[in-house]
Short mmCIF file of C-alpha atoms in Angstrom, two decimals:
data_model
loop_
_atom_site.label_atom_id
_atom_site.label_comp_id
_atom_site.label_asym_id
_atom_site.label_seq_id
_atom_site.Cartn_x
_atom_site.Cartn_y
_atom_site.Cartn_z
CA UNK A 259 -4.62 -43.76 18.70
CA UNK A 260 -6.99 -43.64 15.87
CA UNK A 261 -6.92 -41.66 12.56
CA UNK A 262 -10.01 -40.94 10.60
CA UNK A 263 -8.74 -40.24 7.02
CA UNK A 264 -9.48 -40.51 3.42
CA UNK A 265 -6.91 -41.80 0.79
CA UNK A 266 -7.46 -38.73 -1.37
CA UNK A 267 -7.45 -36.26 1.38
CA UNK A 268 -4.29 -34.14 1.29
CA UNK A 269 -4.32 -33.31 4.73
CA UNK A 270 -4.90 -37.03 5.82
CA UNK A 271 -1.79 -37.68 3.86
CA UNK A 272 0.19 -35.10 5.47
CA UNK A 273 -0.64 -36.53 8.96
CA UNK A 274 -0.13 -40.07 7.88
CA UNK A 275 3.39 -38.97 6.82
CA UNK A 276 4.01 -37.03 9.94
CA UNK A 277 2.97 -40.08 12.19
CA UNK A 278 5.13 -42.36 10.12
CA UNK A 279 8.04 -39.91 10.58
CA UNK A 280 7.39 -39.93 14.37
CA UNK A 281 7.27 -43.67 14.54
CA UNK A 282 3.33 -43.65 15.45
CA UNK A 283 1.14 -46.13 14.11
CA UNK A 284 -2.41 -45.43 14.56
CA UNK A 285 -5.53 -47.50 13.62
CA UNK A 286 -6.79 -46.19 10.38
CA UNK A 287 -10.40 -45.54 9.80
CA UNK A 288 -11.62 -44.56 6.22
CA UNK A 289 -14.32 -41.92 6.23
CA UNK A 290 -16.19 -40.66 3.18
CA UNK A 291 -17.05 -37.34 4.56
CA UNK A 292 -19.70 -36.64 1.78
CA UNK A 293 -21.78 -39.27 3.38
CA UNK A 294 -22.02 -37.19 6.60
CA UNK A 295 -22.10 -40.10 9.05
CA UNK A 296 -23.52 -39.08 12.42
CA UNK A 297 -20.99 -40.76 14.30
CA UNK A 298 -18.26 -38.91 12.66
CA UNK A 299 -20.05 -35.51 12.79
CA UNK A 300 -20.27 -36.18 16.64
CA UNK A 301 -16.40 -36.26 16.71
CA UNK A 302 -16.03 -33.15 14.62
CA UNK A 303 -18.97 -31.17 13.49
CA UNK A 304 -17.03 -29.74 10.68
CA UNK A 305 -17.26 -33.20 9.21
CA UNK A 306 -13.75 -33.10 7.49
CA UNK A 307 -10.84 -35.42 7.44
CA UNK A 308 -8.34 -36.07 9.10
CA UNK A 309 -9.43 -36.44 12.68
CA UNK A 310 -7.11 -37.82 15.34
CA UNK A 311 -8.52 -39.65 18.32
CA UNK A 312 -6.25 -40.15 21.10
CA UNK A 313 -6.52 -43.15 23.45
CA UNK A 314 -7.37 -41.08 26.36
CA UNK A 315 -10.50 -39.58 24.50
CA UNK A 316 -9.05 -36.34 23.10
CA UNK A 317 -10.15 -35.66 19.57
CA UNK A 318 -8.15 -33.44 17.43
CA UNK A 319 -9.62 -32.36 14.14
CA UNK A 320 -8.15 -30.79 11.10
CA UNK A 321 -4.56 -31.19 9.51
CA UNK A 322 -3.02 -28.00 10.83
CA UNK A 323 -4.55 -28.35 14.18
CA UNK A 324 -3.15 -32.05 14.35
CA UNK A 325 0.34 -30.82 13.29
CA UNK A 326 0.40 -28.31 16.11
CA UNK A 327 -0.90 -30.79 18.61
CA UNK A 328 1.77 -33.36 17.45
CA UNK A 329 4.47 -31.02 17.82
CA UNK A 330 3.35 -29.53 21.11
CA UNK A 331 2.73 -33.08 22.55
CA UNK A 332 5.56 -35.25 21.00
CA UNK A 333 7.73 -32.90 19.36
CA UNK A 334 10.22 -32.33 22.07
CA UNK A 335 11.22 -35.92 22.13
CA UNK A 336 12.06 -35.87 18.55
CA UNK A 337 15.08 -33.66 19.04
CA UNK A 338 16.71 -32.93 15.80
CA UNK A 339 13.98 -34.69 13.78
CA UNK A 340 11.36 -32.55 15.03
CA UNK A 341 8.98 -31.77 12.42
CA UNK A 342 8.36 -28.17 13.58
CA UNK A 343 12.01 -27.08 14.58
CA UNK A 344 12.53 -25.21 17.67
CA UNK A 345 14.10 -21.85 16.23
CA UNK A 346 11.74 -18.68 15.94
CA UNK A 347 12.70 -18.13 12.38
CA UNK A 348 12.33 -21.76 11.43
CA UNK A 349 8.89 -22.10 13.00
CA UNK A 350 7.76 -19.20 10.89
CA UNK A 351 9.17 -20.57 7.68
CA UNK A 352 7.88 -24.07 8.17
CA UNK A 353 4.38 -22.64 8.95
CA UNK A 354 4.52 -20.28 6.12
CA UNK A 355 5.16 -23.13 3.88
CA UNK A 356 2.75 -25.44 5.35
CA UNK A 357 0.14 -22.73 4.75
CA UNK A 358 1.46 -22.37 1.18
CA UNK A 359 0.90 -25.89 0.27
CA UNK A 360 -2.24 -26.40 2.33
CA UNK A 361 -4.02 -23.17 1.09
CA UNK A 362 -2.45 -21.89 -2.04
CA UNK A 363 -1.39 -25.20 -3.64
CA UNK A 364 -4.64 -26.87 -2.43
CA UNK A 365 -6.91 -24.27 -4.05
CA UNK A 366 -4.84 -23.73 -7.07
CA UNK A 367 -3.87 -27.44 -7.93
CA UNK A 368 -4.65 -30.49 -5.81
CA UNK A 369 -8.26 -29.54 -4.68
CA UNK A 370 -9.56 -28.98 -8.15
CA UNK A 371 -7.99 -31.99 -9.69
CA UNK A 372 -9.02 -34.40 -6.79
CA UNK A 373 -12.51 -33.04 -6.92
CA UNK A 374 -13.06 -33.15 -10.65
CA UNK A 375 -11.16 -36.57 -11.20
CA UNK A 376 -11.91 -38.46 -8.01
CA UNK A 377 -14.66 -37.25 -5.84
CA UNK A 378 -17.08 -36.43 -8.70
CA UNK A 379 -17.03 -40.05 -9.72
CA UNK A 380 -17.98 -41.33 -6.14
CA UNK A 381 -20.57 -38.66 -5.19
CA UNK A 382 -24.14 -38.73 -6.18
CA UNK A 383 -25.18 -35.90 -8.56
CA UNK A 384 -27.29 -34.11 -5.86
CA UNK A 385 -24.03 -33.88 -3.71
CA UNK A 386 -22.10 -32.47 -6.66
CA UNK A 387 -21.17 -35.63 -8.53
CA UNK A 388 -20.94 -35.98 -12.41
CA UNK A 389 -18.50 -35.45 -15.27
CA UNK A 390 -15.29 -33.69 -14.58
CA UNK A 391 -15.00 -29.84 -15.65
CA UNK A 392 -12.20 -29.72 -18.18
CA UNK A 393 -11.39 -26.00 -17.86
CA UNK A 394 -10.88 -26.58 -14.03
CA UNK A 395 -8.40 -29.49 -14.82
CA UNK A 396 -6.39 -27.44 -17.32
CA UNK A 397 -6.13 -24.52 -14.98
CA UNK A 398 -4.93 -26.76 -12.14
CA UNK A 399 -2.28 -28.33 -14.75
CA UNK A 400 -1.17 -24.91 -15.72
CA UNK A 401 -0.94 -23.89 -12.02
CA UNK A 402 1.36 -26.76 -10.80
CA UNK A 403 4.27 -25.56 -12.95
CA UNK A 404 4.98 -22.35 -11.12
CA UNK A 405 4.62 -24.30 -7.77
CA UNK A 406 7.19 -26.99 -8.94
CA UNK A 407 9.56 -24.07 -9.99
CA UNK A 408 9.14 -22.58 -6.42
CA UNK A 409 10.07 -25.78 -4.83
CA UNK A 410 13.04 -25.79 -7.02
CA UNK A 411 13.98 -22.34 -6.21
CA UNK A 412 13.71 -23.00 -2.36
CA UNK A 413 15.88 -25.94 -2.90
CA UNK A 414 18.77 -23.97 -4.40
CA UNK A 415 19.79 -22.85 -0.87
CA UNK A 416 18.33 -25.51 1.33
CA UNK A 417 18.34 -29.47 1.71
CA UNK A 418 14.75 -29.59 2.51
CA UNK A 419 11.89 -26.98 1.82
CA UNK A 420 11.78 -25.42 5.32
CA UNK A 421 15.56 -25.59 5.75
CA UNK A 422 18.21 -28.16 6.70
CA UNK A 423 16.12 -30.90 7.89
CA UNK A 424 12.84 -32.63 6.92
CA UNK A 425 9.90 -30.66 8.50
CA UNK A 426 6.10 -30.36 7.93
CA UNK A 427 6.85 -28.15 4.93
CA UNK A 428 8.12 -30.98 3.01
CA UNK A 429 5.22 -33.34 4.30
CA UNK A 430 2.64 -31.03 3.45
CA UNK A 431 4.07 -30.44 -0.15
CA UNK A 432 4.52 -34.00 -0.67
CA UNK A 433 0.96 -34.90 0.48
CA UNK A 434 -0.55 -32.75 -2.08
CA UNK A 435 1.85 -33.56 -4.90
CA UNK A 436 1.17 -37.21 -4.15
CA UNK A 437 -2.33 -36.90 -4.72
CA UNK A 438 -1.77 -35.09 -7.93
CA UNK A 439 0.84 -37.72 -8.94
CA UNK A 440 -1.58 -40.50 -8.25
CA UNK A 441 -3.67 -38.88 -11.02
CA UNK A 442 -0.61 -38.60 -13.39
CA UNK A 443 -0.83 -34.79 -13.47
CA UNK A 444 2.72 -33.84 -12.20
CA UNK A 445 4.80 -32.63 -15.15
CA UNK A 446 8.15 -33.93 -13.70
CA UNK A 447 10.14 -32.63 -16.61
CA UNK A 448 9.34 -29.15 -15.63
CA UNK A 449 11.77 -28.79 -12.58
CA UNK A 450 14.76 -31.50 -12.33
CA UNK A 451 15.39 -30.05 -8.57
CA UNK A 452 11.74 -30.48 -7.63
CA UNK A 453 11.90 -34.01 -8.89
CA UNK A 454 15.06 -34.96 -7.08
CA UNK A 455 13.54 -33.64 -3.89
CA UNK A 456 10.27 -35.68 -4.36
CA UNK A 457 12.32 -38.75 -5.14
CA UNK A 458 14.06 -38.43 -1.76
CA UNK A 459 10.99 -37.90 0.11
CA UNK A 460 9.30 -40.65 -1.75
CA UNK A 461 11.91 -43.18 -0.65
CA UNK A 462 11.39 -42.61 3.14
CA UNK A 463 9.68 -45.71 4.94
CA UNK A 464 6.91 -43.16 6.15
CA UNK A 465 6.03 -42.86 2.37
CA UNK A 466 5.38 -46.52 1.73
CA UNK A 467 1.86 -46.82 2.99
CA UNK A 468 0.75 -43.94 0.70
CA UNK A 469 2.52 -45.48 -2.32
CA UNK A 470 0.52 -48.76 -1.54
CA UNK A 471 -2.88 -47.10 -2.07
CA UNK A 472 -4.98 -47.93 -5.07
CA UNK A 473 -8.60 -47.27 -5.51
CA UNK A 474 -10.99 -49.84 -7.03
CA UNK A 475 -11.69 -48.76 -10.69
CA UNK A 476 -8.96 -46.00 -10.54
CA UNK A 477 -5.48 -47.34 -10.41
CA UNK A 478 -2.62 -45.00 -9.86
CA UNK A 479 -0.48 -43.56 -12.84
CA UNK A 480 2.36 -45.66 -13.75
CA UNK A 481 5.05 -43.44 -12.12
CA UNK A 482 3.03 -43.14 -8.91
CA UNK A 483 4.74 -45.96 -6.85
CA UNK A 484 7.89 -45.90 -8.86
CA UNK A 485 10.71 -44.84 -6.84
CA UNK A 486 12.85 -44.34 -10.03
CA UNK A 487 10.28 -42.38 -11.95
CA UNK B 67 6.58 -3.59 14.58
CA UNK B 68 4.46 -3.11 11.24
CA UNK B 69 1.28 -4.86 10.09
CA UNK B 70 0.55 -4.92 6.47
CA UNK B 71 -3.29 -5.19 6.45
CA UNK B 72 -6.52 -4.40 4.48
CA UNK B 73 -9.73 -2.95 6.24
CA UNK B 74 -11.73 -5.87 4.71
CA UNK B 75 -9.24 -8.53 5.14
CA UNK B 76 -10.80 -10.85 7.73
CA UNK B 77 -7.42 -12.39 8.73
CA UNK B 78 -5.87 -8.77 9.15
CA UNK B 79 -8.87 -7.91 11.51
CA UNK B 80 -8.18 -11.04 13.65
CA UNK B 81 -4.52 -10.03 14.12
CA UNK B 82 -5.45 -6.39 14.93
CA UNK B 83 -7.83 -7.52 17.49
CA UNK B 84 -5.11 -9.66 18.96
CA UNK B 85 -2.55 -7.15 18.92
CA UNK B 86 -4.99 -4.76 20.58
CA UNK B 87 -5.88 -7.29 23.32
CA UNK B 88 -2.12 -7.84 23.94
CA UNK B 89 -1.70 -4.15 24.17
CA UNK B 90 0.57 -3.83 20.97
CA UNK B 91 0.19 -0.89 18.65
CA UNK B 92 2.05 -1.58 15.26
CA UNK B 93 2.34 0.75 12.57
CA UNK B 94 -0.31 -0.11 10.00
CA UNK B 95 0.30 -0.23 6.29
CA UNK B 96 -2.68 -0.66 4.21
CA UNK B 97 -2.08 -3.15 1.04
CA UNK B 98 -4.38 -3.74 -1.72
CA UNK B 99 -3.10 -7.12 -2.50
CA UNK B 100 -4.74 -7.26 -5.90
CA UNK B 101 -2.25 -4.67 -7.20
CA UNK B 102 0.57 -7.31 -6.52
CA UNK B 103 3.01 -4.60 -5.46
CA UNK B 104 6.58 -5.97 -5.93
CA UNK B 105 7.81 -4.50 -2.45
CA UNK B 106 4.88 -6.44 -0.82
CA UNK B 107 5.71 -9.67 -2.90
CA UNK B 108 9.25 -9.49 -1.70
CA UNK B 109 8.16 -9.64 2.03
CA UNK B 110 5.58 -12.45 1.05
CA UNK B 111 5.58 -14.34 -2.11
CA UNK B 112 1.95 -15.56 -1.32
CA UNK B 113 1.07 -12.01 -1.65
CA UNK B 114 -1.76 -12.01 1.07
CA UNK B 115 -2.65 -9.89 3.94
CA UNK B 116 -1.96 -9.83 7.06
CA UNK B 117 1.87 -9.73 7.21
CA UNK B 118 3.74 -8.77 10.33
CA UNK B 119 7.15 -7.22 10.29
CA UNK B 120 9.04 -7.32 13.43
CA UNK B 121 11.54 -4.68 14.27
CA UNK B 122 14.39 -6.99 14.03
CA UNK B 123 13.37 -7.78 10.54
CA UNK B 124 11.61 -11.18 10.98
CA UNK B 125 8.64 -11.24 8.58
CA UNK B 126 5.64 -13.30 9.62
CA UNK B 127 2.75 -13.79 6.90
CA UNK B 128 -0.60 -15.26 7.16
CA UNK B 129 -3.18 -14.96 9.90
CA UNK B 130 -2.90 -18.28 11.53
CA UNK B 131 1.06 -18.23 11.35
CA UNK B 132 0.96 -14.70 13.09
CA UNK B 133 -1.51 -16.04 15.67
CA UNK B 134 0.87 -19.00 16.57
CA UNK B 135 3.84 -16.71 16.35
CA UNK B 136 2.37 -14.10 18.81
CA UNK B 137 1.39 -16.89 21.13
CA UNK B 138 4.73 -18.48 21.19
CA UNK B 139 6.55 -15.19 21.46
CA UNK B 140 4.40 -12.99 23.73
CA UNK B 141 1.78 -15.45 25.06
CA UNK B 142 3.50 -16.50 28.37
CA UNK B 143 3.71 -12.94 29.52
CA UNK B 144 -0.21 -12.66 29.19
CA UNK B 145 -0.87 -15.03 31.89
CA UNK B 146 -4.53 -15.69 32.34
CA UNK B 147 -5.29 -13.43 29.42
CA UNK B 148 -3.29 -15.69 26.87
CA UNK B 149 -5.25 -15.84 23.67
CA UNK B 150 -4.27 -19.52 23.19
CA UNK B 151 -4.62 -20.97 26.58
CA UNK B 152 -2.12 -23.19 27.90
CA UNK B 153 -4.04 -26.58 28.59
CA UNK B 154 -3.80 -29.41 26.02
CA UNK B 155 -7.52 -29.57 25.44
CA UNK B 156 -8.13 -25.85 25.43
CA UNK B 157 -5.52 -25.47 22.85
CA UNK B 158 -7.02 -28.18 20.60
CA UNK B 159 -10.46 -26.31 21.00
CA UNK B 160 -9.22 -22.81 20.34
CA UNK B 161 -7.47 -23.98 17.23
CA UNK B 162 -10.39 -26.12 16.09
CA UNK B 163 -12.66 -23.07 16.32
CA UNK B 164 -10.17 -20.72 14.74
CA UNK B 165 -9.94 -23.07 11.78
CA UNK B 166 -13.88 -23.35 11.73
CA UNK B 167 -14.10 -19.63 11.35
CA UNK B 168 -11.08 -19.03 9.17
CA UNK B 169 -11.96 -21.87 6.80
CA UNK B 170 -15.51 -22.93 7.09
CA UNK B 171 -17.07 -19.41 7.89
CA UNK B 172 -14.64 -17.94 5.53
CA UNK B 173 -15.64 -19.96 2.52
CA UNK B 174 -19.48 -20.22 3.42
CA UNK B 175 -20.10 -16.66 4.45
CA UNK B 176 -17.49 -14.02 4.72
CA UNK B 177 -15.40 -14.57 1.58
CA UNK B 178 -18.18 -14.64 -0.87
CA UNK B 179 -19.88 -11.60 0.66
CA UNK B 180 -16.69 -9.40 0.84
CA UNK B 181 -15.61 -10.51 -2.70
CA UNK B 182 -18.97 -9.78 -4.30
CA UNK B 183 -19.87 -6.62 -2.43
CA UNK B 184 -16.45 -5.06 -1.98
CA UNK B 185 -13.48 -6.24 -3.91
CA UNK B 186 -15.38 -6.66 -7.09
CA UNK B 187 -16.01 -2.70 -6.98
CA UNK B 188 -12.43 -1.83 -6.65
CA UNK B 189 -10.76 -4.53 -8.94
CA UNK B 190 -10.48 -3.94 -12.70
CA UNK B 191 -12.48 -6.16 -14.71
CA UNK B 192 -9.50 -8.29 -15.86
CA UNK B 193 -8.72 -9.00 -12.22
CA UNK B 194 -12.14 -10.37 -11.59
CA UNK B 195 -13.94 -7.11 -11.01
CA UNK B 196 -17.50 -6.22 -12.08
CA UNK B 197 -21.10 -6.54 -10.85
CA UNK B 198 -21.95 -8.60 -7.62
CA UNK B 199 -23.18 -12.20 -8.26
CA UNK B 200 -26.57 -12.29 -6.50
CA UNK B 201 -26.81 -16.14 -6.09
CA UNK B 202 -23.64 -16.19 -4.32
CA UNK B 203 -24.76 -13.44 -2.03
CA UNK B 204 -28.05 -15.16 -1.20
CA UNK B 205 -26.20 -18.49 -0.35
CA UNK B 206 -23.83 -16.74 2.00
CA UNK B 207 -26.72 -15.06 3.69
CA UNK B 208 -28.51 -18.38 4.14
CA UNK B 209 -25.28 -19.95 5.55
CA UNK B 210 -24.56 -17.37 8.16
CA UNK B 211 -27.83 -18.38 10.01
CA UNK B 212 -26.48 -21.75 11.03
CA UNK B 213 -23.10 -20.40 11.97
CA UNK B 214 -24.94 -17.97 14.38
CA UNK B 215 -26.81 -20.77 15.90
CA UNK B 216 -23.61 -22.64 16.46
CA UNK B 217 -22.06 -19.73 18.22
CA UNK B 218 -25.31 -19.56 20.31
CA UNK B 219 -25.02 -23.35 21.00
CA UNK B 220 -21.31 -23.05 22.18
CA UNK B 221 -22.21 -20.19 24.44
CA UNK B 222 -24.81 -22.37 26.49
CA UNK B 223 -22.03 -23.87 28.34
CA UNK B 224 -19.22 -21.31 28.03
CA UNK B 225 -18.50 -17.77 28.62
CA UNK B 226 -16.48 -17.28 25.46
CA UNK B 227 -16.43 -19.35 22.24
CA UNK B 228 -13.38 -21.29 23.27
CA UNK B 229 -14.02 -21.72 26.90
CA UNK B 230 -14.01 -19.63 30.04
CA UNK B 231 -11.97 -16.82 28.73
CA UNK B 232 -11.51 -14.60 25.62
CA UNK B 233 -9.23 -16.45 22.97
CA UNK B 234 -8.29 -16.39 19.46
CA UNK B 235 -11.51 -18.28 18.63
CA UNK B 236 -13.71 -15.29 19.64
CA UNK B 237 -11.13 -13.04 17.71
CA UNK B 238 -11.54 -15.10 14.65
CA UNK B 239 -15.13 -15.38 14.78
CA UNK B 240 -15.59 -11.46 15.56
CA UNK B 241 -13.30 -10.63 12.76
CA UNK B 242 -15.22 -12.35 10.19
CA UNK B 243 -18.51 -11.42 11.59
CA UNK B 244 -17.54 -7.60 11.68
CA UNK B 245 -16.72 -7.76 7.99
CA UNK B 246 -20.32 -9.13 7.20
CA UNK B 247 -21.73 -6.65 9.76
CA UNK B 248 -20.19 -3.64 7.95
CA UNK B 249 -22.13 -4.74 5.05
CA UNK B 250 -25.38 -5.12 6.86
CA UNK B 251 -25.75 -8.86 6.29
CA UNK B 252 -25.84 -10.17 9.80
CA UNK B 253 -29.37 -11.38 10.77
CA UNK B 254 -28.98 -10.35 14.49
CA UNK B 255 -32.55 -11.49 15.23
CA UNK B 256 -31.53 -15.07 14.43
CA UNK B 257 -29.83 -15.98 17.71
CA UNK B 258 -30.01 -13.73 20.90
CA UNK B 259 -27.15 -15.49 22.45
CA UNK B 260 -24.89 -14.92 19.65
CA UNK B 261 -25.83 -11.27 19.60
CA UNK B 262 -25.04 -10.85 23.21
CA UNK B 263 -21.63 -12.42 22.84
CA UNK B 264 -20.81 -10.02 19.78
CA UNK B 265 -22.13 -6.94 21.82
CA UNK B 266 -19.71 -8.06 24.46
CA UNK B 267 -16.63 -8.37 22.22
CA UNK B 268 -17.64 -5.33 20.27
CA UNK B 269 -17.45 -3.23 23.53
CA UNK B 270 -13.67 -4.02 24.09
CA UNK B 271 -11.20 -1.39 23.63
CA UNK B 272 -9.33 -3.55 21.05
CA UNK B 273 -12.49 -3.44 18.83
CA UNK B 274 -12.60 0.37 18.61
CA UNK B 275 -10.28 0.84 15.72
CA UNK B 276 -12.20 -1.83 13.49
CA UNK B 277 -15.45 0.24 14.36
CA UNK B 278 -13.93 3.38 13.17
CA UNK B 279 -13.52 2.01 9.71
CA UNK B 280 -15.11 3.43 6.81
CA UNK B 281 -14.60 3.12 3.24
CA UNK B 282 -15.01 5.96 0.68
CA UNK B 283 -18.17 5.66 -1.28
CA UNK B 284 -19.21 2.70 0.94
CA UNK B 285 -20.27 3.63 4.37
CA UNK B 286 -20.92 0.78 6.94
CA UNK B 287 -24.47 -0.44 7.93
CA UNK B 288 -26.05 1.70 10.56
CA UNK B 289 -25.88 -1.00 13.07
CA UNK B 290 -22.03 -1.52 12.50
CA UNK B 291 -20.45 0.82 15.05
CA UNK B 292 -23.39 1.03 17.35
CA UNK B 293 -22.62 -0.86 20.69
CA UNK B 294 -26.28 -1.13 21.28
CA UNK B 295 -27.51 -2.59 18.03
#
């Protein structure tokens, strides 16, 4: 199994966490999607990470599509640890929260921060590179506060975001938050319950490869890999 | 069953088409999401259409989440007409194309056109209303051309976008395109194969309620409801 990914792609991070929780260890291939490499566009004409390539040749592109594929193909064998749990209501709730973080949190927080602070450094000017747009960064920093409170509110009645057990809802949330945390933009003082949840998920073995990431010329914030932040 | 929807919400249209193909006829409730009605936010804190409310109280929010829910709950009974077909490769391909239209086509074409030409008319200025942004409209009109060619290219080797049978891939594509077609912005001369596919899907009984839509003060383009456009 191979996974085409990028260290700052939130959806790649979600799938890396899921594969880690499922005990799978694919070969990782880093892809800079803005270079539009022809070999990668042959795999996925949308040209976005992550893309999972199975040993038998099946190509599965896109974070949500891969999540559904992993659940359908390998989920039953996970039993109680299935990341998309079997119950009808649970599946709706986990998918609702995956969409919340992969769409709402992404557009309101993690996409603008990663674009302005990371991608714009590495992209040529004609592809959208250049200095960061400070109003966009300030808006994202304001938006993250209510998302942290929403996480804290959910956890008043649940062990994990989607219910009693760890699910794709937690992995989606943690994937986006970990990108923002790398940049030092998570105001952890804002919600103690959200912080405790993140400390719990961050301590899991599946999280270790993400905490080891460091980009040349752009080291992570001090708290990023610290389990006791 | 109730469906909270908006006539110009692409995802609502996809679910209306799916429910029509599945022979289901929910009560329709029109929701203007920008008014942020408290009763609607109680159903779905993300505050977006579509939201499906089952007779037993289960609330299913969001186009993709509803699509997966409908397939899981009612898909088996559809047999050969299942909108997310049973095979492993087919499911990946249909979900890939749903994501293509619900994400890529949405951001590149249908979201900017609907926002600039429809929502900005109805929204107060403080919520983002105002005159349309012409460069955004021109960019979307340029982008739609390569999507039509992509549809035409897929149909060189398939009956329908996702394979031999009608699937959610076709419904997602047709939902987005129908919004753009209402506005008169689909250059049908661009790809004859894409046009023939759209004429075929437009003739299905499930499409009729969408073709009957008309907004006060903003009638559809002449070709919109014409089956022989």
